[in-house]
């Protein structure tokens, strides 16, 4: 059921229409210097570029490297100049390059319809132009919005809601009652709505705490492969609009993530944490339960956060502290070997001084107690 909008070639690749430098410049509102008729087939890094590729250079150093590459054109800063290759001059080369890459990205075109092996539950409310792949299972009372694409092997549980134009890649699982907004993208292996990790000890027995809440995901959220978002104990685990979550992330029960947040690979967000709008949690960072990450704050890679982080703060390390303080601590720690050597030298000098003082005291006592010494009495 899943088709692409252009035919595949014999290598199994999806061809994309070439574009001239002039066309690319128009797409990014850039100015061309050099041959605007040069034909571009794709984008590449400076190191990997071949003839027909476009690369980008943000500054003079990268421009020098790009000039020596095999690339056929360069997206460059406004002051750039070179006689060797055509330039597309823009205010922000990196952003312009991203827009150009989008032009060369194969567009998914999903043919509407339901694969005959798909299993659809009772009382399903489905929108127009759905594409439901092989061996998909959709539970009872689910609602699927217009234009959704559900790849093979996905499971959408009872009472789930998908907004318009969502994409579920192969083997995504939505447990019962989960709610997705519009244009949500879930990559392969994502699990939404598994039970939160809630237990308590009664005597020597571990008792499971029922998890009766749901997961709600806002519009334009994208979640990477094999990430898990647990359902709430009560209420909802919530992910705000436009938030992006990487692969292999754990979002625990009752977490609240605001709009426009970023959570990077292998991060772990414990139960009832709150990430406020625009905050970021970098790779392998861990957040203790009930921690609040303030608006616009950044938790750097591998940080261990045990307390709230103020808005706009940047923290790092284990335990996490303000990053500038951590840098000062690291700088001081790097001097410790020198300090240790100096302390040893001072201890030795002090020991020598104590020894000399002892000898002097002994000599004075010997003089005082020698026969014929003056008796003060």
Coordinates of C-alpha atoms in Angstrom, one line a residue:
X1 CA 0.0 0.0 0.0
X2 CA 3.0 2.4 0.6
X3 CA 4.2 3.9 -2.7
X4 CA 6.6 6.7 -3.6
X5 CA 5.7 9.5 -5.9
X6 CA 8.4 8.8 -8.4
X7 CA 9.3 5.4 -9.9
X8 CA 12.3 3.4 -8.6
X9 CA 15.3 2.8 -10.8
X10 CA 17.0 -0.5 -11.2
X11 CA 19.2 0.1 -8.1
X12 CA 16.1 0.4 -5.9
X13 CA 16.8 4.1 -5.3
X14 CA 14.2 6.8 -5.7
X15 CA 15.3 9.3 -8.3
X16 CA 14.7 13.0 -7.6
X17 CA 14.5 15.7 -10.2
X18 CA 17.7 17.6 -10.7
X19 CA 17.7 21.4 -10.2
X20 CA 19.8 24.2 -11.5
X21 CA 21.7 26.5 -9.2
X22 CA 19.3 29.2 -10.2
X23 CA 16.3 27.2 -9.1
X24 CA 18.0 26.4 -5.8
X25 CA 18.8 30.1 -5.3
X26 CA 15.1 31.0 -5.8
X27 CA 14.0 28.4 -3.3
X28 CA 16.2 29.9 -0.5
X29 CA 16.0 33.6 -1.6
X30 CA 19.7 33.6 -2.4
X31 CA 21.9 35.5 -4.9
X32 CA 23.9 33.5 -7.4
X33 CA 27.5 34.3 -8.2
X34 CA 28.9 32.3 -11.1
X35 CA 27.2 29.7 -13.4
X36 CA 23.6 29.7 -12.5
X37 CA 22.8 26.9 -15.0
X38 CA 25.0 24.3 -13.3
X39 CA 22.9 21.2 -12.6
X40 CA 22.6 19.9 -9.0
X41 CA 21.5 16.3 -8.2
X42 CA 21.7 16.4 -4.4
X43 CA 23.4 17.7 -1.3
X44 CA 26.4 16.4 0.6
X45 CA 29.1 17.2 3.2
X46 CA 32.3 18.8 2.0
X47 CA 34.2 15.6 2.7
X48 CA 31.8 13.3 0.7
X49 CA 30.8 15.7 -2.1
X50 CA 30.9 14.5 -5.7
X51 CA 30.2 16.3 -9.0
X52 CA 26.6 17.3 -9.1
X53 CA 26.4 17.9 -5.3
X54 CA 25.9 21.2 -3.5
X55 CA 27.6 21.8 -0.1
X56 CA 27.5 24.7 2.4
X57 CA 30.1 26.9 3.9
X58 CA 29.4 29.1 6.9
X59 CA 32.7 30.9 7.1
X60 CA 36.0 31.5 5.2
X61 CA 37.6 28.3 6.5
X62 CA 34.8 26.1 5.3
X63 CA 34.7 28.0 2.0
X64 CA 38.3 27.1 1.4
X65 CA 37.6 23.5 2.0
X66 CA 34.5 23.6 -0.2
X67 CA 36.5 25.1 -3.0
X68 CA 38.8 22.1 -3.0
X69 CA 36.0 19.6 -2.9
X70 CA 34.4 17.9 -5.9
X71 CA 31.1 19.7 -5.3
X72 CA 29.5 21.6 -8.2
X73 CA 28.1 24.5 -6.1
X74 CA 28.4 26.1 -2.6
X75 CA 25.8 27.7 -0.4
X76 CA 27.8 30.4 1.2
X77 CA 27.7 33.5 3.4
X78 CA 27.0 36.9 1.8
X79 CA 30.7 38.1 1.7
X80 CA 31.9 34.9 0.1
X81 CA 33.7 34.9 -3.3
X82 CA 35.5 32.3 -5.3
X83 CA 36.4 31.9 -9.0
X84 CA 36.1 28.1 -8.9
X85 CA 32.5 27.2 -8.2
X86 CA 29.1 28.9 -8.4
X87 CA 27.9 30.3 -5.1
X88 CA 24.4 30.7 -3.7
X89 CA 24.8 33.6 -1.2
X90 CA 22.4 33.7 1.8
X91 CA 22.2 35.2 5.3
X92 CA 22.2 31.8 6.9
X93 CA 24.0 29.1 4.9
X94 CA 23.2 26.2 7.3
X95 CA 19.4 26.9 7.2
X96 CA 19.4 27.4 3.5
X97 CA 21.2 24.1 3.0
X98 CA 18.5 22.4 5.1
X99 CA 15.8 23.8 2.8
X100 CA 17.7 22.6 -0.2
X101 CA 18.1 19.1 1.3
X102 CA 14.3 19.1 1.7
X103 CA 14.0 19.6 -2.1
X104 CA 16.1 16.5 -2.7
X105 CA 14.4 14.3 -0.1
X106 CA 12.1 11.6 -1.6
X107 CA 8.5 12.4 -0.7
X108 CA 6.4 9.6 0.6
X109 CA 3.2 9.1 -1.3
X110 CA 0.9 6.7 0.4
X111 CA -1.8 5.2 -1.8
X112 CA -5.1 5.4 0.1
X113 CA -6.5 2.0 1.0
X114 CA -6.4 -0.8 3.5
X115 CA -4.2 -3.9 3.0
X116 CA -6.3 -7.1 3.0
X117 CA -4.3 -8.5 6.0
X118 CA -5.1 -5.5 8.2
X119 CA -7.5 -6.1 11.1
X120 CA -9.9 -3.2 11.9
X121 CA -11.8 -3.1 15.1
X122 CA -15.5 -2.4 15.6
X123 CA -16.9 1.1 15.5
X124 CA -13.7 2.5 13.9
X125 CA -14.1 6.1 12.9
X126 CA -11.8 6.7 9.9
X127 CA -11.0 9.8 7.9
X128 CA -10.4 10.2 4.2
X129 CA -7.3 9.1 2.3
X130 CA -6.0 6.6 4.9
X131 CA -3.2 4.2 4.0
X132 CA -3.1 1.2 6.3
X133 CA -0.4 -1.4 5.6
X134 CA -0.1 -5.1 5.9
X135 CA -0.8 -6.8 9.3
X136 CA -1.8 -3.6 11.0
X137 CA -4.2 -4.1 13.9
X138 CA -6.6 -1.3 15.0
X139 CA -8.7 -1.8 18.0
X140 CA -12.3 -1.0 18.8
X141 CA -13.6 2.6 19.0
X142 CA -10.4 4.0 17.5
X143 CA -10.5 7.3 15.6
X144 CA -8.1 7.9 12.7
X145 CA -7.9 11.3 11.1
X146 CA -7.6 12.2 7.4
X147 CA -4.5 11.3 5.5
X148 CA -2.9 9.1 8.2
X149 CA -0.3 6.6 7.0
X150 CA 0.1 3.4 9.1
X151 CA 3.0 1.2 8.0
X152 CA 3.0 -2.6 8.3
X153 CA 3.0 -4.3 11.7
X154 CA 1.6 -1.4 13.7
X155 CA -0.9 -1.9 16.5
X156 CA -3.3 0.9 17.5
X157 CA -5.2 0.0 20.6
X158 CA -8.8 0.4 21.6
X159 CA -10.1 4.0 22.0
X160 CA -6.9 5.5 20.5
X161 CA -7.2 8.8 18.6
X162 CA -5.0 9.9 15.8
X163 CA -5.3 13.4 14.3
X164 CA -4.8 14.2 10.6
X165 CA -1.8 13.3 8.6
X166 CA 0.0 11.2 11.3
X167 CA 2.7 8.7 10.2
X168 CA 3.3 5.5 12.1
X169 CA 6.3 3.7 10.8
X170 CA 6.6 -0.1 11.0
X171 CA 6.0 -1.9 14.3
X172 CA 4.8 1.2 16.3
X173 CA 2.5 0.2 19.2
X174 CA -0.1 2.5 20.7
X175 CA -1.7 1.0 23.8
X176 CA -5.4 1.7 24.5
X177 CA -6.7 5.2 24.9
X178 CA -3.6 7.2 23.7
X179 CA -4.2 10.4 21.8
X180 CA -2.1 11.9 19.0
X181 CA -2.5 15.4 17.5
X182 CA -2.1 16.3 13.9
X183 CA 1.0 15.4 11.9
X184 CA 2.6 13.3 14.6
X185 CA 5.5 11.1 13.3
X186 CA 6.4 8.0 15.2
X187 CA 9.4 6.0 14.0
X188 CA 9.8 2.2 14.0
X189 CA 9.5 0.5 17.4
X190 CA 8.0 3.4 19.3
X191 CA 5.8 2.3 22.2
X192 CA 3.2 4.8 23.4
X193 CA 1.2 4.0 26.6
X194 CA 2.9 1.0 28.2
X195 CA 2.3 0.9 31.9
X196 CA 4.4 3.3 34.0
X197 CA 6.9 1.7 36.3
X198 CA 4.9 2.0 39.6
X199 CA 5.3 -0.4 42.5
X200 CA 5.4 -0.4 46.2
X201 CA 6.6 -2.8 48.9
X202 CA 4.1 -4.3 51.4
X203 CA 6.2 -6.3 53.7
X204 CA 8.4 -8.4 51.5
X205 CA 6.0 -8.3 48.5
X206 CA 6.2 -5.9 45.6
X207 CA 2.8 -4.6 44.7
X208 CA 2.0 -3.1 41.3
X209 CA 0.4 0.3 41.3
X210 CA -2.4 0.4 38.6
X211 CA -1.6 2.8 35.7
X212 CA -5.0 4.0 34.5
X213 CA -4.1 7.2 32.8
X214 CA -3.2 7.9 29.1
X215 CA -0.6 9.5 26.9
X216 CA -1.5 12.7 25.0
X217 CA 0.8 14.0 22.2
X218 CA 0.4 17.4 20.6
X219 CA 0.6 18.5 17.0
X220 CA 3.8 18.2 14.9
X221 CA 5.6 16.0 17.5
X222 CA 8.3 13.6 16.1
X223 CA 9.5 10.6 18.2
X224 CA 12.5 8.5 17.2
X225 CA 12.9 4.7 16.9
X226 CA 12.5 2.5 20.0
X227 CA 11.6 5.4 22.3
X228 CA 9.0 4.7 25.0
X229 CA 6.4 7.0 26.5
X230 CA 4.6 5.5 29.5
X231 CA 1.0 6.1 30.4
X232 CA 0.1 8.0 33.5
X233 CA -0.8 6.5 36.8
X234 CA -3.8 8.8 36.7
X235 CA -4.4 11.7 34.3
X236 CA -2.0 11.9 31.4
X237 CA 1.6 11.8 30.4
X238 CA 1.8 14.8 28.0
X239 CA 4.1 15.9 25.2
X240 CA 3.6 19.4 23.8
X241 CA 3.4 20.6 20.3
X242 CA 6.5 20.6 18.0
X243 CA 8.6 18.7 20.6
X244 CA 11.2 16.4 19.1
X245 CA 12.4 13.2 20.9
X246 CA 15.3 11.2 19.6
X247 CA 15.8 7.4 19.5
X248 CA 16.1 5.3 22.6
X249 CA 14.6 7.7 25.1
X250 CA 12.6 6.8 28.2
X251 CA 9.7 9.1 29.2
X252 CA 8.1 7.8 32.4
X253 CA 4.6 8.1 33.7
X254 CA 3.0 11.5 34.4
X255 CA 5.8 13.4 32.8
X256 CA 4.8 16.8 31.3
X257 CA 6.9 18.0 28.3
X258 CA 6.1 21.5 27.0
X259 CA 6.1 22.9 23.5
X260 CA 9.2 23.1 21.4
X261 CA 11.4 20.9 23.6
X262 CA 14.2 18.6 22.5
X263 CA 15.1 15.3 24.2
X264 CA 18.2 13.5 22.8
X265 CA 19.1 9.8 22.5
X266 CA 19.3 7.6 25.6
X267 CA 18.0 10.3 28.0
X268 CA 15.9 9.1 30.8
X269 CA 13.1 11.2 32.3
X270 CA 11.7 9.8 35.5
X271 CA 8.1 10.0 36.7
X272 CA 6.3 13.3 37.1
X273 CA 9.1 15.4 35.8
X274 CA 8.2 18.6 34.0
X275 CA 10.1 20.0 31.0
X276 CA 8.9 23.5 30.3
X277 CA 8.7 25.2 26.9
X278 CA 11.9 25.3 24.8
X279 CA 14.0 23.2 27.2
X280 CA 16.5 20.6 26.1
X281 CA 17.8 17.4 27.6
X282 CA 21.0 16.1 25.8
X283 CA 22.1 12.6 25.3
X284 CA 22.3 10.1 28.2
X285 CA 21.2 12.7 30.7
X286 CA 19.0 11.4 33.6
X287 CA 16.4 13.3 35.5
X288 CA 15.2 12.3 39.0
X289 CA 11.5 12.1 39.5
X290 CA 9.5 15.3 40.1
X291 CA 12.3 17.5 38.7
X292 CA 11.3 20.7 36.9
X293 CA 13.4 21.9 34.0
X294 CA 12.7 25.6 33.5
X295 CA 11.7 27.3 30.3
X296 CA 14.7 27.4 27.8
X297 CA 17.0 25.5 30.2
X298 CA 19.6 23.0 28.9
X299 CA 20.7 19.8 30.5
X300 CA 24.0 18.8 28.9
X301 CA 25.0 15.2 27.9
X302 CA 25.3 12.6 30.7
X303 CA 24.2 15.1 33.4
X304 CA 22.5 13.6 36.4
X305 CA 19.8 16.0 37.5
X306 CA 18.6 15.7 41.2
X307 CA 16.9 19.1 41.6
X308 CA 15.0 21.7 39.7
X309 CA 16.8 23.7 37.0
X310 CA 16.0 27.4 36.7
X311 CA 14.7 28.9 33.4
X312 CA 17.5 29.5 30.9
X313 CA 20.1 27.7 33.1
X314 CA 22.7 25.4 31.5
X315 CA 23.7 22.5 33.8
X316 CA 26.2 19.6 33.4
X317 CA 27.9 16.9 35.3
X318 CA 26.9 14.4 38.0
X319 CA 25.3 15.7 40.1
X320 CA 24.3 18.4 37.7
X321 CA 25.4 22.0 38.5
X322 CA 25.5 25.2 36.6
X323 CA 27.8 24.6 33.6
X324 CA 30.1 27.5 34.3
X325 CA 30.7 26.4 37.8
X326 CA 31.4 22.9 36.5
X327 CA 34.0 24.3 34.1
X328 CA 35.7 26.2 36.9
X329 CA 35.7 23.0 39.0
X330 CA 37.2 21.0 36.1
X331 CA 39.8 23.7 35.5
X332 CA 40.8 23.6 39.2
X333 CA 40.8 19.8 39.2
X334 CA 43.2 19.8 36.2
X335 CA 45.7 21.7 38.5
X336 CA 45.5 19.1 41.3
X337 CA 48.6 17.1 40.3
X338 CA 50.7 20.3 40.4
X339 CA 49.1 21.3 43.8
X340 CA 49.8 17.8 45.1
X341 CA 53.5 18.0 44.1
X342 CA 53.7 21.5 45.7
X343 CA 52.1 20.2 48.9
X344 CA 54.7 17.3 49.0
X345 CA 57.5 19.8 48.6
X346 CA 56.1 22.0 51.3
X347 CA 55.7 19.0 53.6
X348 CA 59.3 18.0 53.1
X349 CA 60.5 21.6 53.7
X350 CA 58.4 21.7 56.8
X351 CA 59.8 18.4 58.0
X352 CA 63.4 19.6 57.4
X353 CA 62.6 22.9 59.3
X354 CA 61.1 20.9 62.2
X355 CA 64.3 18.8 62.3
X356 CA 66.5 21.8 62.3
X357 CA 64.5 23.5 65.1
X358 CA 64.8 20.3 67.2
X359 CA 68.5 20.2 66.7
X360 CA 68.8 23.9 67.6
X361 CA 66.7 23.4 70.7
X362 CA 68.9 20.5 71.7
X363 CA 72.0 22.6 71.2
X364 CA 70.6 25.4 73.3
X365 CA 69.7 23.0 76.1
X366 CA 73.2 21.6 76.0
X367 CA 74.7 25.0 76.4
X368 CA 72.4 25.9 79.3
X369 CA 73.2 22.7 81.2
X370 CA 76.9 22.6 80.5
X371 CA 79.3 22.9 83.6
X372 CA 80.2 26.5 84.3
X373 CA 77.2 27.9 82.7
X374 CA 75.8 31.1 84.3
X375 CA 73.1 30.4 86.9
X376 CA 70.3 32.9 86.6
X377 CA 69.5 32.3 90.3

